[in-house]
Amino acid sequence: MTLRITGYRTLTTVQEWGRPVGDANGVFADGITSVPIVMVDTDEGITGVGLGPHLDIDAIFDAIEGEDPRAVTALYDRMLRQTFKAGHAGRVFGTIGALDSALWDIKAQAAGQPLWRLLGGRDRTVAAYASGLDIGLTDEQLVAVYREYAEHGLQAAKLKGGLDVERDKHRLGLVRQVLAEPGHVRRPGLMLDANECWNRKQAVRYIGEIEQALDLIWVEEPVRRWDADGLATVSRGVRAAVATGENLTGLEQYRPLVAAGAVDIVQTAAVWGVTHFLRVAALAHAYDLPVSPIGTTPMALLHAATSVPNHLTSELQDLRPPFGVSVDLEVEDGVFVLGESPGLGVTVDEHAIAASTQRSNTAAADTPNVRPEHAGRRLLAAADGARGTVMPRLPAVR
């Protein structure tokens, strides 16, 4: 079969959470977040889907137009070279990742196989943990959200925190109780994600206080993502593992962290693509480090996770896919169960998405996408003054 890339389409849908979602940097109060999509077409009528940004896609697509999409790893490097002068960090790396995932989707469809099987996976189940993006929830909402996760067999949970140590201990305790309810796991796993809101000594003190009351599997992004010395300081100063990597773009950004002993759990974001994940996983495996994908709808990386020896667990955020998107995937007994559909098993209803009027204001100053002015420079890691003046207090502990 001759197979050539002929064009692409972009669209943006939304994830409708039905509740506030966010982290220490801000909250989407309306519970609506954007989900950009890239669709790549071929001359044989096979279309691949990639969930991720499409910034500068015209220039990047020039590197792959007219090529055989089955040469996906070589095309990935062509896309990286296409951004040589300006660099490929940030959303540009996301565009490359979205196109890369779409090409893997095409390759697996052309082979008539689900991607997990094409990549050499033996088992289509992938371990999962619950992640509610939950810092803006009341106690009652928090319990309800994690009870739903527990009903799907989830045995570990990652909470957002970092602004109020007493409240974080309280909320972690609530979720532990929910996951340990009769019929669920006896000893749930707990993680805390600070989203880079501390300095290094503050992180050690804060986590140390939590660890007097609770056992944490890992603490995620306790300091800035690129701070190898700071992350290593935290890792040495606490019992929990340090997890980071979801915002790193390219192997060159991981090397200093690995060399400094600054990362215990190596993460990659779903939007950075399959090839990036496979290369990061190989790097981590060389140092006996586990990998863990991050993302709202991490379909492509779930497929890839079945084929690497050091996958630990993958993040499960919303139990429902984005609006207008369907996935051949179930969550049962605490694991993702991938289907047998050829490719990624992702179907996009372009007409429904085009007709929808739902939009998310991702650039608003009080959302997680904008770093607060005094993040990492607060005398106390507390809600007051989180954005330079006064941040509204989270719901009181009762």
Coordinates of C-alpha atoms in Angstrom, one line a residue:
M1 CA 0.0 0.0 0.0
T2 CA 1.2 3.5 -0.9
L3 CA 0.4 5.9 1.9
R4 CA 1.0 9.6 1.9
I5 CA 0.2 12.4 4.3
T6 CA -2.1 14.9 2.4
G7 CA -3.3 17.4 5.0
Y8 CA -4.5 18.2 8.5
R9 CA -7.4 19.8 10.3
T10 CA -7.5 21.4 13.7
L11 CA -10.3 21.9 16.1
T12 CA -10.9 22.6 19.8
T13 CA -13.4 20.9 22.1
V14 CA -13.8 21.1 25.8
Q15 CA -13.7 18.9 28.9
E16 CA -16.8 19.5 30.9
W17 CA -15.9 18.5 34.5
G18 CA -19.1 19.5 36.1
R19 CA -17.2 21.0 39.0
P20 CA -14.3 23.5 39.6
V21 CA -10.9 22.1 38.6
G22 CA -7.4 23.5 39.3
D23 CA -4.3 23.6 41.4
A24 CA -2.2 25.9 43.6
N25 CA -1.8 28.3 40.8
G26 CA -5.6 28.8 40.1
V27 CA -8.9 27.3 39.4
F28 CA -11.3 27.0 36.4
A29 CA -14.4 27.8 38.4
D30 CA -16.8 26.9 35.6
G31 CA -15.2 23.4 35.2
I32 CA -14.6 23.9 31.5
T33 CA -11.2 23.3 30.0
S34 CA -10.0 23.4 26.4
V35 CA -9.0 20.3 24.5
P36 CA -7.2 21.0 21.2
I37 CA -7.2 18.3 18.5
V38 CA -5.2 17.7 15.4
M39 CA -6.4 15.3 12.6
V40 CA -4.0 14.2 9.9
D41 CA -5.3 12.9 6.6
T42 CA -3.8 10.5 4.1
D43 CA -4.4 9.6 0.4
E44 CA -5.8 6.2 1.5
G45 CA -8.6 7.8 3.5
I46 CA -7.1 6.9 6.9
T47 CA -7.2 9.8 9.4
G48 CA -5.1 9.9 12.5
V49 CA -6.1 11.8 15.7
G50 CA -3.8 13.6 18.1
L51 CA -4.9 15.4 21.2
G52 CA -2.7 18.4 21.8
P53 CA -1.9 22.0 20.7
H54 CA -1.6 23.2 17.2
L55 CA 0.6 26.3 17.6
D56 CA 2.8 26.9 14.5
I57 CA 1.3 23.8 12.9
D58 CA 1.7 25.2 9.3
A59 CA 5.4 25.4 9.6
I60 CA 5.8 22.1 11.4
F61 CA 3.5 20.2 9.0
D62 CA 5.8 21.2 6.1
A63 CA 8.3 18.6 7.6
I64 CA 5.9 15.7 7.1
E65 CA 3.6 16.7 4.2
G66 CA 3.7 14.1 1.4
E67 CA 5.6 11.6 3.5
D68 CA 4.7 8.0 4.4
P69 CA 3.2 8.3 7.9
R70 CA 4.4 4.9 8.8
A71 CA 8.0 6.3 9.1
V72 CA 6.7 8.0 12.2
T73 CA 9.9 8.1 14.4
A74 CA 11.9 9.5 11.5
L75 CA 9.2 12.1 10.9
Y76 CA 9.3 13.0 14.5
D77 CA 12.9 14.0 14.2
R78 CA 12.1 15.9 11.0
M79 CA 9.6 18.0 13.0
L80 CA 12.2 18.7 15.7
R81 CA 14.6 19.8 13.0
Q82 CA 12.0 22.0 11.5
T83 CA 11.9 24.1 14.7
F84 CA 15.7 24.2 15.1
K85 CA 16.3 28.0 15.3
A86 CA 13.3 29.1 17.4
G87 CA 13.3 25.9 19.5
H88 CA 10.7 23.3 20.2
A89 CA 9.8 24.0 23.9
G90 CA 6.3 24.6 25.2
R91 CA 3.2 24.4 23.0
V92 CA 5.3 24.0 19.9
F93 CA 6.5 20.7 21.4
G94 CA 2.8 19.9 22.0
T95 CA 2.1 20.5 18.3
I96 CA 4.9 18.0 17.4
G97 CA 3.4 15.6 19.9
A98 CA -0.1 15.9 18.6
L99 CA 1.1 15.2 15.0
D100 CA 3.3 12.4 16.2
S101 CA 0.3 10.7 18.0
A102 CA -1.8 11.1 14.9
L103 CA 0.9 9.4 12.8
W104 CA 1.1 6.5 15.2
D105 CA -2.7 6.3 15.0
I106 CA -2.5 6.1 11.2
K107 CA 0.3 3.5 11.3
A108 CA -1.7 1.2 13.5
Q109 CA -4.9 1.6 11.6
A110 CA -3.0 0.8 8.3
A111 CA -1.8 -2.4 10.0
G112 CA -5.3 -3.2 11.2
Q113 CA -4.1 -3.4 14.9
P114 CA -4.6 -1.4 18.0
L115 CA -1.5 0.6 18.7
W116 CA -0.8 -1.2 22.0
R117 CA -0.4 -4.4 20.0
L118 CA 1.6 -2.8 17.2
L119 CA 4.1 -1.4 19.7
G120 CA 4.6 -4.8 21.2
G121 CA 2.4 -4.7 24.2
R122 CA 1.3 -8.1 25.6
D123 CA -1.4 -6.9 28.1
R124 CA -4.0 -4.2 27.2
T125 CA -4.5 -3.2 30.8
V126 CA -2.7 -0.2 32.3
A127 CA -2.5 0.6 36.0
A128 CA -4.3 3.8 37.0
Y129 CA -4.5 6.2 39.8
A130 CA -7.2 8.9 40.5
S131 CA -6.4 12.6 40.0
G132 CA -9.3 15.0 40.6
L133 CA -7.6 18.4 40.0
D134 CA -9.5 19.1 43.2
I135 CA -8.0 22.0 45.1
G136 CA -11.2 24.1 44.7
L137 CA -13.6 21.5 46.0
T138 CA -15.5 21.5 49.3
D139 CA -15.1 18.5 51.6
E140 CA -18.4 17.1 50.4
Q141 CA -17.5 17.5 46.7
L142 CA -14.1 15.9 47.3
V143 CA -15.6 12.9 49.0
A144 CA -18.2 12.5 46.2
V145 CA -15.6 12.7 43.4
Y146 CA -13.2 10.2 45.0
R147 CA -16.1 7.9 45.9
E148 CA -16.8 7.6 42.2
Y149 CA -13.2 6.8 41.5
A150 CA -13.3 4.2 44.2
E151 CA -16.4 2.6 42.6
H152 CA -14.2 2.0 39.5
G153 CA -11.6 0.2 41.7
L154 CA -9.0 3.0 42.0
Q155 CA -6.7 2.3 44.9
A156 CA -4.5 5.4 44.8
A157 CA -5.2 9.1 44.5
K158 CA -3.2 12.3 43.8
L159 CA -4.5 15.5 45.3
K160 CA -3.7 19.1 44.5
G161 CA -2.3 21.2 47.3
G162 CA 0.5 23.3 48.6
L163 CA -1.2 26.4 50.0
D164 CA -2.4 25.2 53.4
V165 CA -0.7 22.3 55.1
E166 CA -3.5 21.8 57.7
R167 CA -6.1 21.6 55.0
D168 CA -3.9 19.4 52.8
K169 CA -3.5 16.9 55.7
H170 CA -7.3 17.0 56.3
R171 CA -8.2 16.5 52.6
L172 CA -5.6 13.6 52.2
G173 CA -7.2 12.0 55.2
L174 CA -10.7 12.3 53.8
V175 CA -9.7 10.7 50.5
R176 CA -7.8 7.9 52.3
Q177 CA -11.0 7.1 54.2
V178 CA -13.0 7.1 51.0
L179 CA -10.7 4.7 49.2
A180 CA -10.5 2.5 52.3
E181 CA -14.3 2.1 52.7
P182 CA -15.6 -1.5 52.9
G183 CA -15.1 -3.3 49.7
H184 CA -12.2 -1.1 48.6
V185 CA -8.5 -1.2 49.3
R186 CA -7.3 -1.6 52.9
R187 CA -4.3 0.8 52.5
P188 CA -4.8 3.4 49.8
G189 CA -1.9 5.1 48.1
L190 CA -1.7 8.9 48.4
M191 CA 0.2 11.5 46.4
L192 CA 0.3 15.3 46.6
D193 CA 0.9 17.7 43.6
A194 CA 2.2 21.2 44.5
N195 CA 2.5 22.4 40.9
E196 CA 5.8 24.2 41.5
C197 CA 4.4 26.5 44.3
W198 CA 7.2 26.1 46.9
N199 CA 10.9 26.9 47.3
R200 CA 13.1 23.9 48.2
K201 CA 13.4 24.3 52.0
Q202 CA 9.7 25.2 52.3
A203 CA 8.9 22.0 50.4
V204 CA 11.0 19.9 52.8
R205 CA 9.3 21.4 55.8
Y206 CA 5.8 21.2 54.4
I207 CA 6.1 17.6 53.2
G208 CA 7.8 16.5 56.4
E209 CA 4.9 17.8 58.4
I210 CA 2.4 15.9 56.2
E211 CA 4.5 12.7 56.5
Q212 CA 4.2 12.8 60.3
A213 CA 0.5 12.0 59.8
L214 CA 0.3 10.3 56.4
D215 CA 2.4 8.1 54.1
L216 CA 2.9 9.7 50.7
I217 CA 4.0 7.7 47.6
W218 CA 5.2 10.8 45.8
V219 CA 5.2 14.6 45.9
E220 CA 4.9 16.1 42.4
E221 CA 6.7 19.2 41.2
P222 CA 7.5 20.5 44.7
V223 CA 9.8 23.2 43.1
R224 CA 10.4 24.5 39.6
R225 CA 10.5 21.9 36.9
W226 CA 14.1 22.6 35.8
D227 CA 15.6 23.0 39.3
A228 CA 17.8 20.0 39.5
D229 CA 19.5 21.0 42.7
G230 CA 16.2 21.9 44.3
L231 CA 14.4 18.8 43.3
A232 CA 17.4 16.7 44.6
T233 CA 17.3 18.6 47.9
V234 CA 13.7 17.7 48.3
S235 CA 14.2 14.1 47.3
R236 CA 16.9 13.7 49.9
G237 CA 15.0 15.6 52.6
V238 CA 11.7 13.6 52.6
R239 CA 10.5 10.0 52.5
A240 CA 8.2 10.4 49.5
A241 CA 9.5 10.0 46.0
V242 CA 9.8 13.2 43.9
A243 CA 7.8 13.0 40.6
T244 CA 8.4 15.5 37.8
G245 CA 8.6 15.8 34.0
E246 CA 5.1 16.5 32.7
N247 CA 6.2 20.0 31.7
L248 CA 9.7 19.0 30.3
T249 CA 10.0 19.1 26.5
G250 CA 12.8 17.0 25.1
L251 CA 15.3 14.6 26.5
E252 CA 17.8 17.4 27.0
Q253 CA 15.6 18.7 29.8
Y254 CA 15.6 15.4 31.6
R255 CA 19.3 14.7 31.5
P256 CA 20.3 17.2 34.2
L257 CA 17.6 16.0 36.6
V258 CA 18.5 12.4 36.2
A259 CA 22.2 13.1 36.6
A260 CA 21.5 15.1 39.8
G261 CA 19.3 12.4 41.3
A262 CA 16.5 14.9 41.2
V263 CA 13.7 12.7 40.0
D264 CA 12.4 9.4 41.4
I265 CA 9.2 9.1 39.3
V266 CA 9.8 10.2 35.7
Q267 CA 6.6 11.7 34.2
T268 CA 5.7 12.8 30.6
A269 CA 2.6 14.7 29.5
A270 CA 0.1 13.0 27.1
V271 CA 0.2 15.9 24.8
W272 CA 3.9 15.5 24.1
G273 CA 3.3 12.4 22.0
V274 CA 4.2 8.7 21.7
T275 CA 7.7 9.0 20.4
H276 CA 8.8 11.3 23.2
F277 CA 7.3 9.0 25.8
L278 CA 9.1 6.0 24.4
R279 CA 12.4 7.8 24.4
V280 CA 11.9 9.2 27.9
A281 CA 10.9 5.7 29.1
A282 CA 14.1 4.3 27.6
L283 CA 16.2 7.0 29.3
A284 CA 14.5 6.3 32.7
H285 CA 14.9 2.6 32.3
A286 CA 18.6 3.0 31.9
Y287 CA 18.7 4.5 35.4
D288 CA 16.2 2.0 36.9
L289 CA 13.5 4.7 37.2
P290 CA 9.8 4.2 36.6
V291 CA 7.7 6.3 34.2
S292 CA 4.2 7.6 34.7
P293 CA 2.1 9.4 32.0
I294 CA 0.1 12.6 32.9
G295 CA -3.0 14.0 31.1
T296 CA -6.7 14.4 30.8
T297 CA -7.1 11.9 28.0
P298 CA -3.8 10.0 27.7
M299 CA -5.0 7.5 25.1
A300 CA -1.8 7.5 23.1
L301 CA 0.5 7.1 26.1
L302 CA -1.7 4.3 27.5
H303 CA -1.1 2.3 24.4
A304 CA 2.7 3.1 24.6
A305 CA 2.8 2.2 28.3
T306 CA 1.9 -1.4 27.5
S307 CA 5.2 -1.8 25.7
V308 CA 7.7 -0.4 28.2
P309 CA 9.2 -2.4 31.1
N310 CA 9.2 0.5 33.6
H311 CA 5.7 1.8 33.5
L312 CA 4.4 2.4 37.0
T313 CA 0.9 3.9 36.8
S314 CA -1.0 6.4 34.6
E315 CA -3.1 9.3 35.7
L316 CA -6.9 9.1 35.4
Q317 CA -8.5 12.5 35.6
D318 CA -12.0 12.6 34.2
L319 CA -13.9 9.3 33.8
R320 CA -15.6 10.8 30.8
P321 CA -13.9 11.8 27.5
P322 CA -14.0 15.4 26.1
F323 CA -17.1 16.6 24.4
G324 CA -17.5 15.1 20.9
V325 CA -14.8 12.5 21.5
S326 CA -15.3 8.8 22.1
V327 CA -12.6 6.4 23.1
D328 CA -12.3 2.6 23.0
L329 CA -11.4 2.4 26.6
E330 CA -12.9 1.2 29.9
V331 CA -11.9 1.7 33.5
E332 CA -12.4 -1.5 35.5
D333 CA -11.0 -2.8 38.8
G334 CA -8.6 0.1 39.0
V335 CA -7.0 -0.2 35.6
F336 CA -7.5 1.2 32.1
V337 CA -8.6 -1.5 29.7
L338 CA -7.7 -0.6 26.1
G339 CA -9.9 -1.9 23.3
E340 CA -9.2 -3.8 20.1
S341 CA -10.1 -1.0 17.7
P342 CA -7.3 -0.4 15.1
G343 CA -5.1 2.6 16.0
L344 CA -5.7 4.7 19.1
G345 CA -9.4 3.9 19.3
V346 CA -10.3 7.6 19.3
T347 CA -13.3 8.9 17.3
V348 CA -14.0 12.6 16.8
D349 CA -17.5 14.0 16.0
E350 CA -16.3 17.1 14.1
H351 CA -19.9 18.3 13.4
A352 CA -20.9 18.2 17.1
I353 CA -17.7 20.0 18.1
A354 CA -18.2 22.7 15.4
A355 CA -21.8 23.3 16.5
S356 CA -20.9 23.6 20.2
T357 CA -20.7 27.0 21.8
Q358 CA -18.8 25.9 24.9
R359 CA -15.4 27.6 25.3
S360 CA -12.8 27.8 28.0
N361 CA -10.9 31.0 28.9
T362 CA -7.5 29.3 29.4
A363 CA -5.5 32.6 29.6
A364 CA -7.5 34.1 32.5
A365 CA -5.2 35.4 35.2
D366 CA -6.8 33.2 38.0
T367 CA -6.5 29.9 36.1
P368 CA -3.8 27.2 36.5
N369 CA -2.2 28.3 33.2
V370 CA -0.9 31.6 34.7
R371 CA 1.7 31.4 37.5
P372 CA 0.9 33.6 40.5
E373 CA 3.2 36.6 41.0
H374 CA 4.5 35.4 44.4
A375 CA 4.6 31.6 43.8
G376 CA 7.7 30.1 45.4
R377 CA 8.4 33.4 47.2
R378 CA 5.9 33.4 50.1
L379 CA 7.0 33.5 53.6
L380 CA 4.3 31.0 54.5
A381 CA 2.9 28.4 52.1
A382 CA -0.6 29.6 52.8
A383 CA -3.6 30.7 50.8
D384 CA -3.3 34.4 51.9
G385 CA -1.4 36.5 49.4
A386 CA -1.1 33.7 46.9
R387 CA -1.4 36.2 44.0
G388 CA 0.3 39.1 45.6
T389 CA -2.8 40.5 47.3
V390 CA -5.4 38.2 48.9
M391 CA -6.5 34.9 47.3
P392 CA -10.0 33.8 48.4
R393 CA -9.8 31.2 51.1
L394 CA -10.6 27.6 50.2
P395 CA -13.7 26.2 51.9
A396 CA -13.1 25.9 55.7
V397 CA -12.3 22.6 57.2
R398 CA -15.3 21.3 59.2

